[in-house]
Coordinates of C-alpha atoms and ligand atoms in Angstrom, one line a residue:
M1191 CA 5.0 40.0 13.5
T1192 CA 4.5 38.2 10.2
T1193 CA 7.5 37.5 8.0
T1194 CA 7.3 37.1 4.2
T1195 CA 8.1 33.6 3.0
D1196 CA 8.6 32.3 -0.6
F1197 CA 5.8 29.8 0.0
D1198 CA 3.2 29.1 2.6
A1199 CA 4.0 25.4 2.4
V1200 CA 6.5 23.1 0.8
V1201 CA 5.6 19.4 0.3
I1202 CA 8.6 17.1 0.0
G1203 CA 7.7 14.1 -2.3
A1204 CA 4.9 13.6 -4.8
G1205 CA 3.8 10.1 -3.7
N1206 CA 0.1 9.5 -2.9
A1207 CA 0.1 11.5 0.3
G1208 CA 2.3 14.3 -1.0
L1209 CA 0.0 14.8 -4.0
T1210 CA -3.2 14.8 -2.0
A1211 CA -1.6 17.1 0.7
A1212 CA -0.4 19.5 -2.0
A1213 CA -3.7 19.6 -3.9
T1214 CA -5.7 20.1 -0.7
L1215 CA -3.5 22.9 0.5
Q1216 CA -3.3 24.8 -2.8
R1217 CA -7.0 24.4 -3.5
A1218 CA -7.6 26.0 -0.1
G1219 CA -5.4 29.0 -1.1
V1220 CA -2.2 28.0 0.6
R1221 CA 0.7 28.9 -1.8
T1222 CA 2.4 25.5 -2.1
L1223 CA 5.6 24.2 -3.7
L1224 CA 5.7 20.4 -4.4
V1225 CA 9.2 19.0 -4.7
E1226 CA 9.9 15.6 -6.2
R1227 CA 13.3 13.9 -6.8
H1228 CA 11.9 11.7 -9.6
N1229 CA 10.8 13.1 -13.0
I1230 CA 7.1 12.1 -12.7
P1231 CA 4.5 12.3 -9.9
G1232 CA 3.3 9.3 -8.0
G1233 CA 6.1 7.7 -6.0
C1234 CA 4.9 4.0 -6.0
A1235 CA 1.8 5.1 -8.0
T1236 CA 3.4 5.2 -11.4
S1237 CA 3.7 3.3 -14.7
F1238 CA 6.5 2.9 -17.2
R1239 CA 7.0 1.7 -20.8
R1240 CA 8.8 -1.3 -22.1
G1241 CA 8.5 -2.1 -25.8
R1242 CA 4.9 -2.0 -26.9
F1243 CA 3.6 -2.3 -23.2
E1244 CA 2.9 0.1 -20.4
F1245 CA 3.4 -1.4 -17.0
E1246 CA 1.6 -0.6 -13.8
T1247 CA 4.2 -0.3 -11.0
A1248 CA 2.3 -1.0 -7.8
L1249 CA -1.4 -0.9 -7.8
H1250 CA -3.0 -4.4 -7.5
Q1251 CA -6.4 -3.8 -6.0
L1252 CA -7.6 -0.3 -5.0
S1253 CA -9.8 -0.2 -2.0
G1254 CA -12.0 2.7 -0.8
V1255 CA -13.7 3.5 -4.1
G1256 CA -17.1 1.9 -3.7
T1257 CA -19.7 1.6 -6.4
E1258 CA -21.7 4.4 -8.0
G1259 CA -24.7 3.4 -5.8
Q1260 CA -22.5 2.9 -2.7
Q1261 CA -19.6 5.3 -2.8
Y1262 CA -16.8 5.0 -0.3
T1263 CA -14.3 7.5 1.0
L1264 CA -11.9 7.7 -2.0
R1265 CA -14.7 8.8 -4.4
S1266 CA -15.6 11.7 -2.2
L1267 CA -11.9 12.6 -1.7
F1268 CA -11.3 12.6 -5.5
D1269 CA -14.4 14.7 -5.8
K1270 CA -13.2 17.3 -3.3
L1271 CA -9.8 17.4 -5.1
G1272 CA -11.5 17.9 -8.5
V1273 CA -10.3 14.8 -10.1
A1274 CA -13.3 12.4 -9.9
D1275 CA -14.4 13.2 -13.4
S1276 CA -11.0 12.6 -15.0
L1277 CA -10.7 9.1 -13.4
E1278 CA -12.2 5.9 -14.7
F1279 CA -12.4 3.1 -12.3
V1280 CA -12.4 -0.5 -13.5
Q1281 CA -14.1 -3.0 -11.2
E1282 CA -12.7 -6.4 -10.4
H1283 CA -15.5 -8.9 -9.8
D1284 CA -13.6 -11.4 -7.7
L1285 CA -11.6 -10.8 -4.6
Y1286 CA -9.0 -13.4 -5.7
R1287 CA -8.3 -16.9 -6.8
A1288 CA -6.2 -18.6 -4.2
V1289 CA -4.1 -21.7 -5.2
V1290 CA -1.9 -24.0 -3.2
P1291 CA -1.1 -26.9 -5.6
G1292 CA -2.4 -30.2 -4.2
Q1293 CA -4.4 -28.4 -1.5
Y1294 CA -6.9 -26.0 -3.0
D1295 CA -7.8 -23.8 -6.0
V1296 CA -10.6 -21.5 -4.9
T1297 CA -12.0 -18.3 -6.4
L1298 CA -13.8 -15.9 -4.0
P1299 CA -16.3 -13.5 -5.6
A1300 CA -16.4 -10.0 -4.2
D1301 CA -19.7 -10.4 -2.4
W1302 CA -20.6 -11.9 0.9
A1303 CA -23.1 -14.6 -0.2
G1304 CA -21.0 -15.6 -3.2
A1305 CA -17.8 -15.9 -1.1
V1306 CA -19.8 -18.1 1.4
D1307 CA -21.0 -20.3 -1.4
A1308 CA -17.5 -20.7 -3.0
L1309 CA -16.0 -21.6 0.4
E1310 CA -18.8 -24.1 1.1
L1311 CA -18.2 -25.7 -2.3
A1312 CA -14.5 -26.0 -1.7
F1313 CA -14.7 -26.9 2.0
P1314 CA -18.1 -28.6 2.5
G1315 CA -19.8 -28.4 6.0
N1316 CA -18.4 -25.0 6.9
R1317 CA -21.2 -22.7 5.7
T1318 CA -22.3 -21.6 9.2
R1319 CA -18.8 -21.1 10.4
V1320 CA -17.9 -18.9 7.4
E1321 CA -21.1 -16.9 8.0
Q1322 CA -20.1 -16.4 11.6
F1323 CA -16.6 -15.4 10.7
F1324 CA -17.9 -12.8 8.2
A1325 CA -20.4 -11.5 10.7
L1326 CA -17.4 -10.9 13.1
V1327 CA -15.5 -9.2 10.3
R1328 CA -18.4 -6.8 9.8
E1329 CA -18.9 -6.2 13.5
V1330 CA -15.2 -5.5 14.2
T1331 CA -15.1 -3.1 11.2
Y1332 CA -18.2 -1.3 12.4
W1333 CA -16.9 -0.7 15.9
Y1334 CA -13.4 0.1 14.6
T1335 CA -14.9 2.8 12.5
A1336 CA -17.0 4.0 15.4
A1337 CA -13.9 4.2 17.6
L1338 CA -12.1 6.3 14.9
R1339 CA -15.1 8.6 15.0
K1340 CA -14.5 9.1 18.7
T1341 CA -17.4 7.1 20.0
P1342 CA -16.9 6.9 23.8
A1343 CA -15.4 3.5 24.8
A1344 CA -18.4 2.8 27.0
D1345 CA -20.6 2.8 23.9
I1346 CA -18.5 0.4 21.9
D1347 CA -19.5 -3.2 21.9
P1348 CA -17.0 -5.3 23.9
V1349 CA -16.6 -7.7 20.9
F1350 CA -14.3 -5.0 19.5
F1351 CA -12.0 -4.9 22.6
H1352 CA -12.0 -8.7 22.7
Q1353 CA -11.2 -9.4 19.1
A1354 CA -9.6 -6.4 17.3
L1355 CA -6.0 -6.9 18.4
R1356 CA -5.9 -10.7 18.6
P1357 CA -3.8 -12.3 15.9
L1358 CA -5.8 -13.2 12.8
K1359 CA -4.5 -16.8 13.3
D1360 CA -6.2 -17.1 16.7
V1361 CA -9.5 -15.8 15.3
L1362 CA -9.4 -18.2 12.4
D1363 CA -8.5 -21.1 14.7
D1364 CA -11.6 -20.2 16.8
H1365 CA -13.8 -20.6 13.8
F1366 CA -12.3 -23.3 11.6
D1367 CA -10.6 -26.7 11.8
D1368 CA -9.7 -27.0 8.1
P1369 CA -6.2 -25.5 7.5
G1370 CA -7.0 -25.0 3.8
L1371 CA -10.0 -22.9 4.6
K1372 CA -8.1 -20.8 7.0
S1373 CA -5.4 -20.3 4.4
V1374 CA -7.9 -19.2 1.8
L1375 CA -9.5 -16.7 4.1
G1376 CA -6.1 -15.3 5.2
A1377 CA -4.8 -15.0 1.6
Y1378 CA -4.7 -11.2 1.7
W1379 CA -2.0 -11.1 4.5
P1380 CA 0.8 -10.1 2.2
Y1381 CA -1.1 -6.9 1.4
I1382 CA -0.2 -5.9 4.9
G1383 CA 3.1 -7.7 5.1
Q1384 CA 2.5 -9.7 8.3
P1385 CA 1.5 -13.3 8.5
P1386 CA -1.7 -14.3 10.3
S1387 CA 0.2 -15.2 13.5
R1388 CA 1.4 -11.5 13.8
L1389 CA -1.4 -9.6 12.1
A1390 CA -4.0 -7.9 14.2
F1391 CA -7.4 -9.2 13.3
H1392 CA -8.9 -5.8 12.8
E1393 CA -6.5 -5.2 9.9
M1394 CA -7.8 -8.2 8.0
A1395 CA -11.3 -7.4 9.0
L1396 CA -11.1 -3.9 7.5
M1397 CA -9.5 -5.2 4.3
L1398 CA -12.0 -8.0 3.8
Y1399 CA -14.9 -5.7 4.6
G1400 CA -13.5 -3.0 2.3
Y1401 CA -13.0 -5.3 -0.7
I1402 CA -16.2 -7.3 -0.3
E1403 CA -18.6 -4.4 0.5
F1404 CA -17.0 -1.8 -1.7
K1405 CA -15.2 -4.0 -4.3
P1406 CA -11.6 -4.1 -5.5
W1407 CA -10.8 -1.7 -8.4
H1408 CA -8.2 -0.8 -11.0
I1409 CA -7.8 2.5 -12.6
R1410 CA -8.0 3.0 -16.4
G1411 CA -4.5 4.3 -17.3
G1412 CA -3.1 2.8 -14.2
S1413 CA -2.2 4.5 -10.9
Q1414 CA -0.2 7.0 -13.0
A1415 CA -3.4 8.4 -14.4
M1416 CA -4.5 9.1 -10.8
S1417 CA -1.2 10.7 -9.9
S1418 CA -1.2 12.8 -13.0
A1419 CA -4.8 13.9 -12.4
L1420 CA -3.9 14.9 -8.8
L1421 CA -0.9 16.9 -10.0
D1422 CA -3.1 18.6 -12.7
S1423 CA -5.6 19.6 -10.0
F1424 CA -2.7 21.1 -7.9
S1425 CA -1.2 23.0 -10.8
A1426 CA -4.6 24.2 -12.0
A1427 CA -5.1 25.8 -8.6
G1428 CA -1.8 27.7 -9.0
G1429 CA 0.5 25.2 -7.2
Q1430 CA 4.2 25.1 -8.3
V1431 CA 6.1 21.8 -8.8
R1432 CA 9.8 21.0 -9.2
F1433 CA 10.7 17.6 -10.5
N1434 CA 14.2 16.1 -10.6
T1435 CA 14.9 18.0 -7.4
A1436 CA 15.6 16.3 -4.1
V1437 CA 15.3 18.2 -0.8
E1438 CA 18.5 17.6 1.1
A1439 CA 17.8 19.7 4.2
I1440 CA 14.8 21.0 6.2
L1441 CA 15.8 24.4 7.6
T1442 CA 14.9 25.3 11.1
E1443 CA 15.0 28.4 13.3
R1444 CA 14.7 28.1 17.1
G1445 CA 13.4 24.6 16.7
R1446 CA 10.7 25.4 14.0
A1447 CA 10.8 24.3 10.4
V1448 CA 11.1 27.3 8.2
G1449 CA 12.0 26.1 4.7
V1450 CA 14.1 23.6 2.7
R1451 CA 17.3 23.4 0.8
F1452 CA 17.4 21.5 -2.5
D1453 CA 20.3 19.3 -3.8
D1454 CA 21.4 22.2 -6.0
G1455 CA 21.9 24.4 -2.9
Q1456 CA 18.9 26.7 -3.5
E1457 CA 16.9 27.5 -0.4
V1458 CA 13.2 28.4 -0.1
S1459 CA 11.4 29.6 2.9
A1460 CA 7.9 28.4 4.0
R1461 CA 5.7 28.6 7.0
D1462 CA 5.1 24.8 6.9
V1463 CA 6.9 21.8 5.6
V1464 CA 5.0 18.6 4.8
S1465 CA 7.2 15.5 4.3
N1466 CA 6.0 12.5 2.3
T1467 CA 9.4 10.8 2.4
S1468 CA 10.4 8.3 5.1
L1469 CA 10.8 9.2 8.7
P1470 CA 14.5 8.3 8.8
V1471 CA 15.2 10.5 5.8
T1472 CA 13.0 13.4 7.0
Y1473 CA 14.6 13.6 10.4
A1474 CA 18.1 13.1 8.9
M1475 CA 17.3 16.2 6.8
L1476 CA 16.7 18.2 10.0
G1477 CA 20.2 17.6 11.2
D1478 CA 21.2 16.0 14.5
D1479 CA 20.7 19.1 16.7
A1480 CA 17.2 19.7 15.6
V1481 CA 15.8 16.2 16.1
P1482 CA 13.9 16.2 19.4
T1483 CA 15.0 13.5 21.9
A1484 CA 11.5 11.9 21.9
V1485 CA 11.7 11.4 18.2
R1486 CA 15.3 10.1 18.3
D1487 CA 14.3 7.6 21.0
D1488 CA 11.3 6.5 19.0
L1489 CA 13.2 6.1 15.7
A1490 CA 15.8 3.9 17.4
T1491 CA 13.2 1.3 18.3
R1492 CA 11.4 1.1 14.9
R1493 CA 11.7 -1.7 12.4
V1494 CA 11.9 -0.9 8.7
G1495 CA 9.2 -2.8 6.8
V1496 CA 9.1 -5.1 3.9
S1497 CA 9.9 -4.2 0.3
A1498 CA 8.8 -5.9 -3.0
F1499 CA 10.3 -8.1 -5.7
A1500 CA 8.3 -7.8 -8.9
L1501 CA 8.2 -9.0 -12.5
H1502 CA 6.3 -6.7 -14.8
M1503 CA 5.5 -8.6 -17.9
G1504 CA 4.1 -8.1 -21.3
L1505 CA 2.6 -11.4 -22.5
D1506 CA 1.8 -12.4 -26.0
G1507 CA -1.8 -13.6 -25.5
T1508 CA -5.1 -12.4 -24.0
P1509 CA -6.1 -13.3 -20.5
A1510 CA -8.4 -15.9 -22.0
D1511 CA -5.7 -17.4 -24.2
L1512 CA -3.4 -17.7 -21.1
G1513 CA -6.1 -19.1 -18.8
F1514 CA -6.7 -16.2 -16.5
T1515 CA -10.1 -16.2 -15.0
T1516 CA -9.6 -13.5 -12.3
S1517 CA -7.5 -10.3 -12.1
T1518 CA -5.8 -11.3 -8.8
T1519 CA -4.4 -14.8 -8.0
F1520 CA -2.4 -15.8 -4.9
V1521 CA -0.2 -18.8 -5.4
G1522 CA 1.6 -20.4 -2.4
V1523 CA 3.8 -23.5 -2.1
D1524 CA 2.1 -24.7 1.1
L1525 CA 0.0 -23.5 4.1
D1526 CA 3.0 -22.5 6.3
D1527 CA 2.6 -18.7 6.3
D1528 CA 5.2 -18.2 9.1
R1529 CA 7.8 -20.0 7.0
T1530 CA 6.8 -17.8 4.0
Y1531 CA 7.2 -14.7 6.1
A1532 CA 10.6 -15.9 7.3
S1533 CA 11.6 -16.6 3.7
W1534 CA 11.3 -12.8 2.9
R1535 CA 14.6 -12.4 4.8
S1536 CA 16.4 -15.0 2.5
L1537 CA 16.9 -15.8 -1.1
E1538 CA 15.2 -19.2 -0.9
P1539 CA 12.8 -19.7 -3.8
A1540 CA 9.7 -17.5 -3.6
R1541 CA 7.0 -19.3 -1.5
N1542 CA 4.0 -17.0 -2.2
I1543 CA 3.2 -14.7 -5.1
C1544 CA 0.5 -12.4 -6.1
V1545 CA -0.3 -12.6 -9.9
S1546 CA -2.1 -9.6 -11.3
S1547 CA -3.7 -9.5 -14.7
Y1548 CA -4.5 -6.0 -15.8
D1549 CA -6.6 -7.2 -18.7
V1550 CA -9.3 -9.4 -17.2
A1551 CA -10.8 -6.1 -16.4
P1552 CA -8.7 -4.0 -18.9
I1553 CA -7.0 -0.9 -17.7
G1554 CA -5.9 -0.1 -21.3
F1555 CA -2.2 -0.7 -21.1
A1556 CA -1.8 -3.8 -23.3
P1557 CA -1.9 -3.8 -27.1
S1558 CA -4.7 -5.8 -28.7
G1559 CA -4.2 -9.6 -28.4
A1560 CA -1.6 -9.2 -25.6
S1561 CA -1.8 -8.6 -21.9
H1562 CA 0.0 -7.1 -19.0
V1563 CA 0.7 -9.2 -15.9
S1564 CA 2.8 -8.7 -12.8
L1565 CA 4.2 -11.2 -10.4
L1566 CA 4.9 -9.9 -6.9
T1567 CA 6.4 -11.3 -3.7
L1568 CA 7.6 -9.4 -0.7
Q1569 CA 11.2 -9.3 0.5
Y1570 CA 13.1 -7.3 3.1
G1571 CA 15.6 -4.9 1.6
E1572 CA 18.4 -6.2 3.9
V1573 CA 18.6 -9.5 1.8
W1574 CA 19.4 -7.6 -1.4
E1575 CA 21.7 -5.1 0.3
K1576 CA 24.0 -8.0 1.1
V1577 CA 24.2 -9.3 -2.5
P1578 CA 27.7 -8.3 -3.9
P1579 CA 27.3 -6.0 -6.9
A1580 CA 29.0 -8.5 -9.2
E1581 CA 26.4 -11.1 -8.2
Y1582 CA 23.4 -8.8 -8.4
A1583 CA 22.1 -9.4 -12.0
R1584 CA 22.6 -13.1 -11.8
T1585 CA 20.9 -13.3 -8.4
K1586 CA 18.0 -11.1 -9.5
F1587 CA 17.2 -13.2 -12.6
A1588 CA 17.7 -16.5 -10.8
Y1589 CA 15.2 -15.3 -8.1
A1590 CA 12.8 -14.1 -10.8
E1591 CA 12.8 -17.6 -12.2
T1592 CA 11.4 -18.9 -8.9
L1593 CA 8.4 -16.6 -9.1
L1594 CA 7.8 -17.8 -12.6
D1595 CA 8.0 -21.4 -11.4
L1596 CA 5.3 -20.7 -8.9
A1597 CA 3.2 -18.8 -11.4
E1598 CA 3.3 -21.8 -13.8
K1599 CA 1.5 -23.9 -11.2
A1600 CA -1.6 -21.7 -11.5
I1601 CA -1.2 -20.4 -15.1
P1602 CA 0.6 -23.1 -17.0
G1603 CA 2.5 -21.7 -20.1
I1604 CA 2.9 -18.2 -18.7
R1605 CA 6.7 -18.3 -19.0
D1606 CA 6.5 -19.1 -22.7
A1607 CA 4.2 -16.2 -23.4
I1608 CA 6.6 -13.5 -22.1
E1609 CA 7.4 -10.9 -24.7
E1610 CA 8.7 -8.1 -22.4
V1611 CA 9.8 -8.4 -18.8
D1612 CA 11.2 -6.0 -16.3
V1613 CA 12.4 -7.2 -12.9
A1614 CA 12.4 -4.9 -9.8
T1615 CA 14.1 -5.9 -6.5
P1616 CA 14.0 -4.0 -3.2
L1617 CA 17.1 -2.1 -4.3
T1618 CA 15.2 -0.9 -7.4
V1619 CA 12.3 0.3 -5.2
A1620 CA 14.8 2.0 -2.8
R1621 CA 16.5 3.7 -5.7
Y1622 CA 13.3 5.1 -7.1
L1623 CA 11.7 6.2 -3.8
G1624 CA 14.8 6.9 -1.6
H1625 CA 13.3 4.9 1.3
P1626 CA 15.4 2.7 3.6
G1627 CA 15.2 -0.9 2.5
G1628 CA 12.9 0.1 -0.3
A1629 CA 10.1 -0.4 2.2
I1630 CA 6.7 -0.1 0.5
Y1631 CA 4.5 0.2 3.6
G1632 CA 7.0 2.2 5.8
Y1633 CA 7.6 0.4 9.1
D1634 CA 6.5 -3.2 9.7
Q1635 CA 2.8 -3.2 10.1
D1636 CA 2.5 -5.5 13.1
R1637 CA 0.7 -4.8 16.3
T1638 CA 3.7 -3.2 18.1
E1639 CA 4.4 -0.8 15.2
S1640 CA 0.7 -0.1 14.6
W1641 CA -0.2 3.5 14.2
L1642 CA -2.8 2.9 16.9
F1643 CA 0.1 3.0 19.4
R1644 CA 2.6 5.1 17.5
D1645 CA 1.0 8.1 15.9
S1646 CA 4.0 9.6 14.1
E1647 CA 1.7 11.6 11.9
R1648 CA 0.5 13.8 14.9
E1649 CA 3.8 13.9 16.8
T1650 CA 6.7 15.4 15.0
H1651 CA 7.7 17.5 18.0
V1652 CA 8.9 20.1 15.5
P1653 CA 6.5 23.0 14.9
G1654 CA 5.9 23.6 11.3
L1655 CA 6.9 20.1 10.2
H1656 CA 4.1 17.7 9.2
L1657 CA 4.4 14.0 8.1
A1658 CA 2.1 12.3 5.6
G1659 CA 2.4 8.9 4.0
S1660 CA 3.2 5.3 4.7
W1661 CA 6.0 5.9 7.2
A1662 CA 3.8 8.1 9.5
G1663 CA 0.7 5.9 9.3
P1664 CA -0.6 2.8 7.5
G1665 CA 0.8 2.0 4.1
G1666 CA -1.0 1.2 0.9
F1667 CA -2.9 3.3 -1.6
Q1668 CA -6.1 4.2 0.2
P1669 CA -4.5 5.0 3.5
T1670 CA -1.8 7.2 2.0
L1671 CA -4.2 9.1 -0.3
E1672 CA -6.4 9.8 2.7
A1673 CA -3.4 10.6 5.0
G1674 CA -2.2 13.5 2.7
H1675 CA -5.7 15.1 2.7
R1676 CA -6.1 14.6 6.5
V1677 CA -2.7 16.1 7.3
A1678 CA -3.4 19.1 5.0
R1679 CA -6.8 19.7 6.6
R1680 CA -5.2 19.6 10.1
L1681 CA -2.7 22.1 9.0
L1682 CA -5.4 24.3 7.5
R1683 CA -7.3 24.1 10.8
T1684 CA -4.3 25.3 12.8
K1685 CA -4.0 28.3 10.3
A1686 CA -7.6 29.2 10.8
A1687 CA -7.4 28.9 14.6
Ligands
LIG2418 C1 5.7 -3.1 -6.3 C2 4.7 -2.5 -5.3 C3 3.5 -3.1 -5.1 C4 2.5 -2.5 -4.3 N1 1.2 -3.0 -4.2 C5 0.3 -2.4 -3.5 C6 -1.1 -2.8 -3.6 O1 -1.5 -3.6 -4.3 N2 -2.0 -2.1 -2.8 C7 -1.6 -1.1 -2.0 O2 -2.5 -0.5 -1.3 N3 -0.3 -0.7 -1.9 C8 0.6 -1.3 -2.6 N4 1.9 -0.9 -2.6 C9 2.3 0.1 -1.6 C10 1.8 1.5 -1.9 O3 2.0 1.8 -3.3 C11 2.5 2.5 -1.0 O4 2.3 2.2 0.4 C12 2.0 3.9 -1.2 O5 1.9 4.2 -2.6 C13 3.0 4.9 -0.5 O6 2.6 6.2 -0.7 P1 3.3 7.4 0.0 O7 2.4 8.5 0.0 O8 3.8 6.9 1.4 O9 4.5 7.8 -0.9 P2 5.6 7.0 -1.7 O10 5.0 6.3 -2.8 O11 6.5 6.3 -0.8 O12 6.4 8.2 -2.4 C14 7.3 9.1 -1.7 C15 7.8 10.1 -2.7 O13 8.8 11.0 -2.1 C16 9.8 11.2 -3.0 N5 11.0 11.6 -2.2 C17 11.7 10.9 -1.3 N6 12.7 11.6 -0.8 C18 12.6 12.8 -1.4 C19 13.4 14.0 -1.3 N7 14.4 14.1 -0.4 N8 13.1 15.1 -2.0 C20 12.1 15.1 -2.9 N9 11.3 13.9 -3.1 C21 11.6 12.9 -2.3 C22 10.0 9.9 -3.7 O14 10.7 10.1 -5.0 C23 8.5 9.5 -3.9 O15 8.0 10.0 -5.1 C24 2.9 -1.4 -3.5 C25 4.1 -0.8 -3.6 C26 5.0 -1.3 -4.6 C27 6.4 -0.6 -4.8

């Protein structure tokens, strides 16, 4: 017996994964309603205005795009979703500049040979070791991809099984003696939110491979341009969207998801519900009785991941005036990554920041003669949840000063060039996204939480409920954009079967 429903599918949340899931479903003829509590699409992938500046909220370096001649997965995804022609990608030519005052100041170009040369110049005598390390990065990435494509284990080179899950720190220690060189090669670790001693080597291998082989990118018009283009594609295919509307309950019948209730009390029925919000919020919306025991047990053991503390700044000066040579600069106080990671649970002065200039390769946000720069460090939400409300503003601005102190070490004079500044803490991120702790990558992305071992995306245990986004798989832009499409395709396959 078939029952008539208001929609075939409801997607909760218009973050990256919600948008690609909704666009994929609607373009395949599935009548889809997209519901978003904020007034714009994108989740993290948004921008906002302050004074004469537009500020990018979250995107620092987009992976997965690839060049015209060597396209990678996101270009074909955007093509499939009909947005490729409306997006203009802006290439960053360097991976990053990494600075630890008194220790090193190295810029790595985004190509294998250039990066080897730069490292040899900064740390003479290590050329062969760097080449061997990069060869291992390529090999592990190759076999990781083969494993994802279901290559039988017997056909996969043992190097993958020996190296992929080892801590990055151990693999770096195998190759190098110089602590500075190891630190430069590990500089991307905050992008995953786990220090080299806890980070599985394959995570860093994939990231280095992705950025060196397929380059880091910005988007002209910021990540908001991408989010808006995805929404347009969804709407043009006939999809319906409701902004300023939070889903407060997922309705079930005999254990199956059958619709949602909004915060204004209205209910809509649907055959499938795709949730792009966090797992704790999704399952809380089901109500205690409907959460399967397996899910309840799993959730009880999970660790909410790290959030962000960011300064979005409009600077009175061009990147050249201010001394920017690269789009992305990592600045650390010393080489102790474990201590830096521990500091994310305290309010001690920021020990590591990512400085992003959006005008070395311009994305079109800053007025002529000015530039848009963000300073970012990671912080666990729990630290900020403990700050008394009366102390919040003072604490936030005092902590922001510590990021500026660190930025001054690499870009002297940056503080004096500030014309506009907006400061976001983990509480700001939590308020905008509705995620516990304001977590930006979902759960901690260490080896025990890895989606290789906990595939929440496939296992909701609730028929009709599907999960897409950073809480059900890896966080970050490329993974979540791809996750929404993957989950929607899986749903379409079950309909076709
Ligand atoms: C400051 C910052 C910097 C970052 N830097 C990078 C970077 O450089 N590179 C990178 O790859 N990643 C970065 N990230 C992380 C990346 O942006 C996220 O991992 C990714 O965008 C998450 O996408 P998502 O699909 O999980 O959805 P999210 O962006 O988490 O969006 C979820 C959406 O669901 C909506 N929602 C929640 N609950 C409800 C409800 N009940 N009803 C309706 N709607 C609801 C929210 O409003 C939101 O729009 C950064 C994030 C931040 C905040």
